mmCIF file of C-alpha atoms and ligand atoms in Angstrom:
data_model
loop_
_atom_site.group_PDB
_atom_site.id
_atom_site.type_symbol
_atom_site.label_atom_id
_atom_site.label_comp_id
_atom_site.label_asym_id
_atom_site.label_seq_id
_atom_site.Cartn_x
_atom_site.Cartn_y
_atom_site.Cartn_z
ATOM 1 C CA MET C 1 150.322 120.176 53.541
ATOM 2 C CA GLN C 2 150.482 120.329 49.786
ATOM 3 C CA ASP C 3 150.216 123.530 47.837
ATOM 4 C CA TYR C 4 146.750 123.377 46.254
ATOM 5 C CA ARG C 5 148.280 123.962 42.813
ATOM 6 C CA GLU C 6 149.652 120.427 42.942
ATOM 7 C CA PHE C 7 146.169 118.910 42.872
ATOM 8 C CA LEU C 8 143.989 121.625 41.330
ATOM 9 C CA ALA C 9 142.338 120.011 38.300
ATOM 10 C CA GLU C 10 140.602 123.239 37.318
ATOM 11 C CA THR C 11 139.195 126.435 38.745
ATOM 12 C CA LEU C 12 135.469 125.840 38.529
ATOM 13 C CA ILE C 13 134.264 129.249 39.777
ATOM 14 C CA ASP C 14 136.692 132.133 40.057
ATOM 15 C CA GLU C 15 136.645 134.837 42.700
ATOM 16 C CA ALA C 16 134.988 137.511 40.561
ATOM 17 C CA THR C 17 132.192 135.160 39.486
ATOM 18 C CA LEU C 18 131.555 134.129 43.100
ATOM 19 C CA LYS C 19 131.433 137.753 44.206
ATOM 20 C CA ALA C 20 129.009 138.746 41.483
ATOM 21 C CA ARG C 21 126.658 135.881 42.313
ATOM 22 C CA VAL C 22 126.755 136.630 46.039
ATOM 23 C CA VAL C 23 125.781 140.243 45.278
ATOM 24 C CA GLU C 24 122.820 139.005 43.190
ATOM 25 C CA LEU C 25 121.668 136.576 45.872
ATOM 26 C CA GLY C 26 121.932 139.283 48.532
ATOM 27 C CA ALA C 27 119.803 141.619 46.430
ATOM 28 C CA GLU C 28 117.213 138.903 45.798
ATOM 29 C CA ILE C 29 116.988 138.054 49.507
ATOM 30 C CA SER C 30 116.768 141.761 50.408
ATOM 31 C CA ARG C 31 113.814 142.166 48.041
ATOM 32 C CA ASP C 32 112.026 139.009 49.153
ATOM 33 C CA TYR C 33 112.252 139.742 52.885
ATOM 34 C CA ALA C 34 111.679 143.491 52.680
ATOM 35 C CA GLY C 35 109.754 144.683 55.740
ATOM 36 C CA GLN C 36 110.131 141.319 57.468
ATOM 37 C CA ASP C 37 112.254 139.903 60.206
ATOM 38 C CA LEU C 38 115.037 137.555 59.040
ATOM 39 C CA VAL C 39 117.623 135.342 60.679
ATOM 40 C CA LEU C 40 120.381 133.598 58.738
ATOM 41 C CA ILE C 41 121.536 130.249 60.042
ATOM 42 C CA CYS C 42 124.910 128.990 58.931
ATOM 43 C CA ILE C 43 125.744 125.334 58.968
ATOM 44 C CA LEU C 44 129.325 125.160 60.170
ATOM 45 C CA ARG C 45 131.895 125.004 58.951
ATOM 46 C CA GLY C 46 131.521 125.009 55.190
ATOM 47 C CA GLY C 47 128.814 127.666 55.016
ATOM 48 C CA ILE C 48 130.658 130.342 56.972
ATOM 49 C CA THR C 49 132.609 132.027 54.172
ATOM 50 C CA PHE C 50 129.527 132.279 52.023
ATOM 51 C CA MET C 51 127.322 133.556 54.833
ATOM 52 C CA VAL C 52 129.775 136.234 55.920
ATOM 53 C CA ASP C 53 130.006 137.535 52.352
ATOM 54 C CA LEU C 54 126.276 137.186 51.727
ATOM 55 C CA MET C 55 125.162 139.087 54.824
ATOM 56 C CA ARG C 56 127.111 142.147 53.695
ATOM 57 C CA HIS C 57 124.940 142.221 50.590
ATOM 58 C CA ILE C 58 121.653 141.897 52.441
ATOM 59 C CA SER C 59 120.441 145.427 52.937
ATOM 60 C CA LEU C 60 117.936 144.599 55.704
ATOM 61 C CA PRO C 61 118.503 144.353 59.436
ATOM 62 C CA HIS C 62 118.839 140.649 60.166
ATOM 63 C CA GLY C 63 120.118 138.255 62.784
ATOM 64 C CA MET C 64 122.519 135.387 62.345
ATOM 65 C CA ASP C 65 123.491 132.242 64.185
ATOM 66 C CA CYS C 66 125.423 129.070 63.533
ATOM 67 C CA MET C 67 124.956 125.396 64.132
ATOM 68 C CA ALA C 68 127.185 122.411 63.583
ATOM 69 C CA ILE C 69 126.231 118.911 62.672
ATOM 70 C CA SER C 70 128.158 115.809 61.890
ATOM 71 C CA SER C 71 127.258 113.044 59.534
ATOM 72 C CA TYR C 72 128.862 109.690 59.808
ATOM 73 C CA GLY C 73 128.559 106.171 58.544
ATOM 74 C CA VAL C 74 129.614 106.260 54.883
ATOM 75 C CA GLY C 75 133.213 107.425 54.787
ATOM 76 C CA ALA C 76 134.787 110.817 55.204
ATOM 77 C CA ARG C 77 133.700 112.411 51.942
ATOM 78 C CA ALA C 78 130.161 111.169 51.741
ATOM 79 C CA SER C 79 127.322 112.043 53.996
ATOM 80 C CA SER C 80 124.703 109.599 55.168
ATOM 81 C CA GLY C 81 121.276 109.688 56.664
ATOM 82 C CA ASN C 82 122.876 109.778 60.125
ATOM 83 C CA VAL C 83 123.162 113.421 61.039
ATOM 84 C CA ARG C 84 123.718 114.633 64.587
ATOM 85 C CA VAL C 85 123.754 118.148 66.040
ATOM 86 C CA THR C 86 127.134 118.841 67.646
ATOM 87 C CA TYR C 87 126.562 122.550 68.312
ATOM 88 C CA ASP C 88 123.064 123.922 68.503
ATOM 89 C CA LEU C 89 121.660 127.369 67.802
ATOM 90 C CA GLN C 90 121.708 129.883 70.622
ATOM 91 C CA THR C 91 118.737 131.664 69.028
ATOM 92 C CA ASN C 92 115.079 130.885 69.503
ATOM 93 C CA ILE C 93 113.713 130.664 65.950
ATOM 94 C CA ALA C 94 110.047 130.337 66.913
ATOM 95 C CA ASP C 95 107.950 132.658 64.743
ATOM 96 C CA ARG C 96 110.986 133.961 62.837
ATOM 97 C CA ASN C 97 111.825 133.844 59.141
ATOM 98 C CA VAL C 98 114.777 131.500 58.950
ATOM 99 C CA LEU C 99 117.137 131.211 56.002
ATOM 100 C CA LEU C 100 119.565 128.307 56.183
ATOM 101 C CA VAL C 101 122.860 129.073 54.492
ATOM 102 C CA GLU C 102 124.824 126.106 53.192
ATOM 103 C CA ASP C 103 127.967 125.751 51.132
ATOM 104 C CA ILE C 104 126.804 122.803 49.053
ATOM 105 C CA VAL C 105 123.914 120.421 48.711
ATOM 106 C CA ASP C 106 125.195 117.039 47.606
ATOM 107 C CA SER C 107 123.102 113.973 48.509
ATOM 108 C CA GLY C 108 120.680 116.305 50.289
ATOM 109 C CA HIS C 109 120.694 114.294 53.530
ATOM 110 C CA THR C 110 122.242 117.053 55.636
ATOM 111 C CA ILE C 111 119.806 119.777 54.632
ATOM 112 C CA SER C 112 116.878 117.428 54.741
ATOM 113 C CA HIS C 113 117.670 116.441 58.313
ATOM 114 C CA VAL C 114 118.350 120.011 59.445
ATOM 115 C CA LEU C 115 115.098 121.245 57.888
ATOM 116 C CA GLU C 116 113.133 118.538 59.617
ATOM 117 C CA MET C 117 114.730 119.367 62.958
ATOM 118 C CA LEU C 118 114.309 123.136 62.663
ATOM 119 C CA GLN C 119 110.715 122.766 61.538
ATOM 120 C CA THR C 120 109.859 121.295 64.950
ATOM 121 C CA ARG C 121 110.846 124.672 66.478
ATOM 122 C CA SER C 122 107.982 126.463 64.748
ATOM 123 C CA PRO C 123 109.743 129.085 62.595
ATOM 124 C CA ARG C 124 107.416 131.419 60.717
ATOM 125 C CA SER C 125 109.167 130.381 57.510
ATOM 126 C CA LEU C 126 112.134 128.177 56.723
ATOM 127 C CA LYS C 127 114.076 128.456 53.477
ATOM 128 C CA VAL C 128 117.383 127.300 52.053
ATOM 129 C CA CYS C 129 120.153 129.269 50.396
ATOM 130 C CA ALA C 130 122.912 127.055 48.987
ATOM 131 C CA LEU C 131 125.932 128.360 47.145
ATOM 132 C CA LEU C 132 126.484 125.128 45.241
ATOM 133 C CA ASP C 133 124.084 122.454 44.072
ATOM 134 C CA LYS C 134 125.603 119.136 42.993
ATOM 135 C CA ALA C 135 122.256 118.210 41.515
ATOM 136 C CA GLU C 136 123.211 114.860 39.920
ATOM 137 C CA ARG C 137 124.149 113.458 43.307
ATOM 138 C CA ARG C 138 120.811 114.094 44.991
ATOM 139 C CA GLU C 139 119.425 111.134 46.958
ATOM 140 C CA VAL C 140 116.666 112.952 48.803
ATOM 141 C CA GLU C 141 114.671 115.803 47.398
ATOM 142 C CA VAL C 142 115.254 119.108 49.179
ATOM 143 C CA PRO C 143 113.967 122.584 48.408
ATOM 144 C CA ILE C 144 116.631 125.128 47.441
ATOM 145 C CA HIS C 145 115.070 128.589 47.358
ATOM 146 C CA TYR C 146 118.262 130.495 46.577
ATOM 147 C CA ARG C 147 120.933 128.699 44.562
ATOM 148 C CA GLY C 148 124.319 130.070 43.624
ATOM 149 C CA PHE C 149 125.492 127.591 41.007
ATOM 150 C CA VAL C 150 124.652 124.100 39.808
ATOM 151 C CA ILE C 151 127.925 122.199 39.548
ATOM 152 C CA PRO C 152 128.945 118.860 38.057
ATOM 153 C CA ASN C 153 129.668 115.787 40.130
ATOM 154 C CA ALA C 154 133.243 116.479 41.207
ATOM 155 C CA TYR C 155 134.873 117.024 44.581
ATOM 156 C CA VAL C 156 135.359 120.756 45.021
ATOM 157 C CA PHE C 157 137.247 122.892 47.527
ATOM 158 C CA GLY C 158 137.831 126.500 48.500
ATOM 159 C CA TYR C 159 135.516 129.338 49.585
ATOM 160 C CA GLY C 160 134.579 127.479 52.761
ATOM 161 C CA LEU C 161 134.710 123.960 51.356
ATOM 162 C CA ASP C 162 137.474 121.753 52.653
ATOM 163 C CA ILE C 163 139.558 118.783 51.770
ATOM 164 C CA ASP C 164 140.333 117.069 55.059
ATOM 165 C CA GLU C 165 139.641 120.387 56.860
ATOM 166 C CA TYR C 166 142.164 122.450 54.851
ATOM 167 C CA TYR C 167 141.949 124.860 51.922
ATOM 168 C CA ARG C 168 138.709 126.541 53.092
ATOM 169 C CA ASN C 169 140.453 129.913 52.838
ATOM 170 C CA LEU C 170 140.934 129.897 49.072
ATOM 171 C CA PRO C 171 138.855 132.598 47.400
ATOM 172 C CA PHE C 172 137.703 130.446 44.458
ATOM 173 C CA ILE C 173 136.064 127.038 43.969
ATOM 174 C CA GLY C 174 138.436 124.451 42.547
ATOM 175 C CA VAL C 175 138.087 120.823 41.478
ATOM 176 C CA VAL C 176 140.418 118.328 43.124
ATOM 177 C CA ASN C 177 142.447 115.900 41.091
ATOM 178 C CA LEU C 178 142.204 113.017 43.566
ATOM 179 C CA GLU C 179 145.140 111.227 41.955
ATOM 180 C CA LYS C 180 147.422 114.122 42.811
ATOM 181 C CA TYR C 181 146.077 114.942 46.263
ATOM 182 C CA LYS C 182 148.053 113.264 49.040
ATOM 183 C CA PRO C 183 146.343 113.073 52.422
ATOM 184 C CA GLU C 184 148.655 113.600 55.408
ATOM 185 C CA GLY C 185 149.705 110.662 57.550
HETATM 186 P P1 LIG Z 1 124.939 116.102 51.701
HETATM 187 O O1 LIG Z 1 124.368 115.746 53.032
HETATM 188 O O2 LIG Z 1 125.370 114.888 50.920
HETATM 189 O O3 LIG Z 1 124.079 117.021 50.878
HETATM 190 O O4 LIG Z 1 126.329 116.766 51.993
HETATM 191 C C1 LIG Z 1 126.512 118.044 52.240
HETATM 192 C C2 LIG Z 1 127.827 118.275 52.954
HETATM 193 O O5 LIG Z 1 128.903 117.458 52.461
HETATM 194 C C3 LIG Z 1 128.210 119.684 52.640
HETATM 195 O O6 LIG Z 1 127.689 120.558 53.614
HETATM 196 C C4 LIG Z 1 129.719 119.629 52.655
HETATM 197 O O7 LIG Z 1 130.183 119.856 53.959
HETATM 198 C C5 LIG Z 1 130.059 118.231 52.244
HETATM 199 N N1 LIG Z 1 130.425 118.164 50.806
HETATM 200 C C6 LIG Z 1 129.702 117.626 49.810
HETATM 201 N N2 LIG Z 1 130.330 117.722 48.629
HETATM 202 C C7 LIG Z 1 131.482 118.379 48.881
HETATM 203 C C8 LIG Z 1 132.577 118.793 48.045
HETATM 204 O O8 LIG Z 1 132.636 118.585 46.814
HETATM 205 N N3 LIG Z 1 133.603 119.424 48.678
HETATM 206 C C9 LIG Z 1 133.610 119.683 50.019
HETATM 207 N N4 LIG Z 1 132.598 119.314 50.824
HETATM 208 C C10 LIG Z 1 131.561 118.650 50.273
HETATM 209 MG MG1 LIG Z 2 128.806 121.758 54.940
#
């Protein structure tokens, strides 16, 4: 695999800025759900880094669970309306306050589908916390109750977000220079 420095166009959000925003979001969520039950739901795999950091800044007792979905139909880097659950929650969310934690909302199809599906399970409330919002790319309107950053229309990686399943470990959000990135094989 390439060293990310070979294709890093720019660091969009550095580690300190990410940390500071996660602390703010955690404080906001802690205030809003004070005295209430809360369960965080991570959408694997991109949301995991963010959720693990975020939960340590939520000062309330809360549960957490994960689910995985796959979207297919429009190429590897775009998501479509076809979204399928590949790993379901192990938690019954009926009558619970659910906060979905996502890495990025792009077209909006993923979140829109997940919200629709989870709504059928009768949560008490259902909200969305997304670290990144690529607002210009939205194809379906979705509510984002907690938003880390609005970002421009560029392919980004790091802090949970991958390029072909690698580079999720990087502690910052970078923009890929697609001319310099060489996929394996
Ligand atoms: P949506 O359904 O188009 O909103 O797509 C959301 C999903 O696409 C996210 O959960 C990510 O997994 C993936 N995605 C969208 N944009 C990026 C990006 O710039 N880098 C990495 N993954 C992305
Ligand atoms: Mg994702």
